[in-house]
Amino acid sequence: MKTIIRGGRVIDPVRDIDGVRDVIIDDDGRLAGVEPAADSPRDVEVIDATGFLVLPGLIDLHVHLREPGFEQKETIATGARAAVAGGFTAVCCMANTNPVNDHVSVTRLILDRAREANLARVYPLGAVTRGLAGEVLAEMGELRDAGCVGFSDDGRCVMVSSVMRNALVYARTFDVPIAVHAIDETLAGRAVMHEGEHSMRLGLSGVPSAAEDFMVARDCVLARHAGARLHVQHVSTKGAVEIIRVAKGYGVRVTAEGTPHHFTLIDEDVGDYDTYFKMAPPLRSAEDREAVIEGLADGTLDAIATDHAPHESLVKDCEFENAANGIIGLETALPLSWDLVRAGRLSVRRCVELLTSGPARAFDLPYGLTKGAPADITIFDPDARYVFTADRIRSLSRNTPFVGRDMVGEVVRTIVGGRTVFTR
């Protein structure tokens, strides 16, 4: 049945749309038009979006769906369920599964499970190196042909420069990005939080900012010489933001993402060893957080990505040193991003860019309210006020420090291919 989303504020930065419009979806689930006021015959479903924002479907470049191998944390189905609840119509999933996504059989399994879930679109990233070991390149060409949209050893850094260089040169032949978890492991060692006054007070070993800065600089240099596409994941330091800004100025083909937890929290939020604030890279200083926000605002960073990292309680409810890194983020990303808009740090348009066209461009993914394209749409209530509680969470895991936080803004409907896959 034909559908009209009526009376919402439609924002599509790419098509330069920002105003009250009607969005028309045809019988095949494709976008038929965006018009000031559309007719509504009897056989049309009308969705009243008055007072809401109607956005192109959000895209997350960085999630861990955990399947295969860690289904007690998340499955592709539960991860996709969390994605659409957070307004994401498409997600890119990392390769650190078990087995690692360094073989086409794993890529095909991920895609098959995503089709079975029939919720968000799932785009796999293949591993850069076999087994994420950082030694021998994976079969990138085969992984690309099987459906991988990029490559990453996320969770680990490709430490050997010659291996990283070869990966960039190889990926250039397909013109796909290498996404990097940029931490010099020789500098970071086994440290468990940001190196600073708070780590000293807690008596915990700290990860120096230089560990990230150095590796971002190395990879930008390698990408420049290779003429390859580099994507820097979860940027957390002021130095890394500055390096990426300079690299772009030199014409390096680098894109980068910031996460909601790095632009919302700082190392002092760890408090007294609260493992729900343990991340990799760690929560940084207030100065670093400010730099990430500035990078998002001025275009140095191209996307907001969640680094959604589900864990069962067993590996979080333990000593800080032994706790797993990471938090879930799909269902809190949009309201936390909206906080930056409410604070005047991002314009509405820039916020939408960072969650839609920015990530799409980084990985050449379809996006936007384009006539004839599949109708992937997020409808967002920017004024809804609520307390984020555990019973709202659709992810299989609950590891988030944001339970109990007052939120403003919530997704009220998510549409993928013209079909409503989530309503609140």
PDB file of C-alpha atoms in Angstrom, residues 10 14 39 51 55 80 105 135 163 179-180 233 256-257 288 293-294 304 309 393 397 404 413 415:
ATOM      1  CA  VAL A  10      11.945  16.741   6.612  1.00  0.00           C
ATOM      2  CA  VAL A  14      22.274  16.140   0.507  1.00  0.00           C
ATOM      3  CA  ASP A  39      -2.853  14.336  -2.104  1.00  0.00           C
ATOM      4  CA  GLY A  51       6.039  17.917  15.365  1.00  0.00           C
ATOM      5  CA  LEU A  55      15.184  11.973   8.384  1.00  0.00           C
ATOM      6  CA  ALA A  80      19.420  -5.384  14.209  1.00  0.00           C
ATOM      7  CA  SER A 105      31.837 -18.312   4.487  1.00  0.00           C
ATOM      8  CA  GLU A 135      50.669 -10.661  10.107  1.00  0.00           C
ATOM      9  CA  VAL A 163      51.584  -4.987   6.778  1.00  0.00           C
ATOM     10  CA  ALA A 179      39.133   1.293   9.022  1.00  0.00           C
ATOM     11  CA  VAL A 180      41.646   1.439  11.848  1.00  0.00           C
ATOM     12  CA  GLN A 233      37.545   4.705  14.097  1.00  0.00           C
ATOM     13  CA  ALA A 256      36.969   9.607  10.737  1.00  0.00           C
ATOM     14  CA  GLU A 257      34.263   9.019  13.313  1.00  0.00           C
ATOM     15  CA  ASP A 288      39.966  15.753  24.439  1.00  0.00           C
ATOM     16  CA  ILE A 293      33.054  17.920  19.504  1.00  0.00           C
ATOM     17  CA  GLU A 294      34.904  20.645  17.582  1.00  0.00           C
ATOM     18  CA  ILE A 304      29.022   9.706  14.500  1.00  0.00           C
ATOM     19  CA  ALA A 309      29.956  -3.417  21.930  1.00  0.00           C
ATOM     20  CA  ILE A 393      16.854  -1.798  25.762  1.00  0.00           C
ATOM     21  CA  SER A 397      23.145  -7.015  26.527  1.00  0.00           C
ATOM     22  CA  GLY A 404      19.065   6.232  34.628  1.00  0.00           C
ATOM     23  CA  ARG A 413       9.298   5.044  13.981  1.00  0.00           C
ATOM     24  CA  ILE A 415      11.136   2.417   8.166  1.00  0.00           C
TER      25      ILE A 415
END
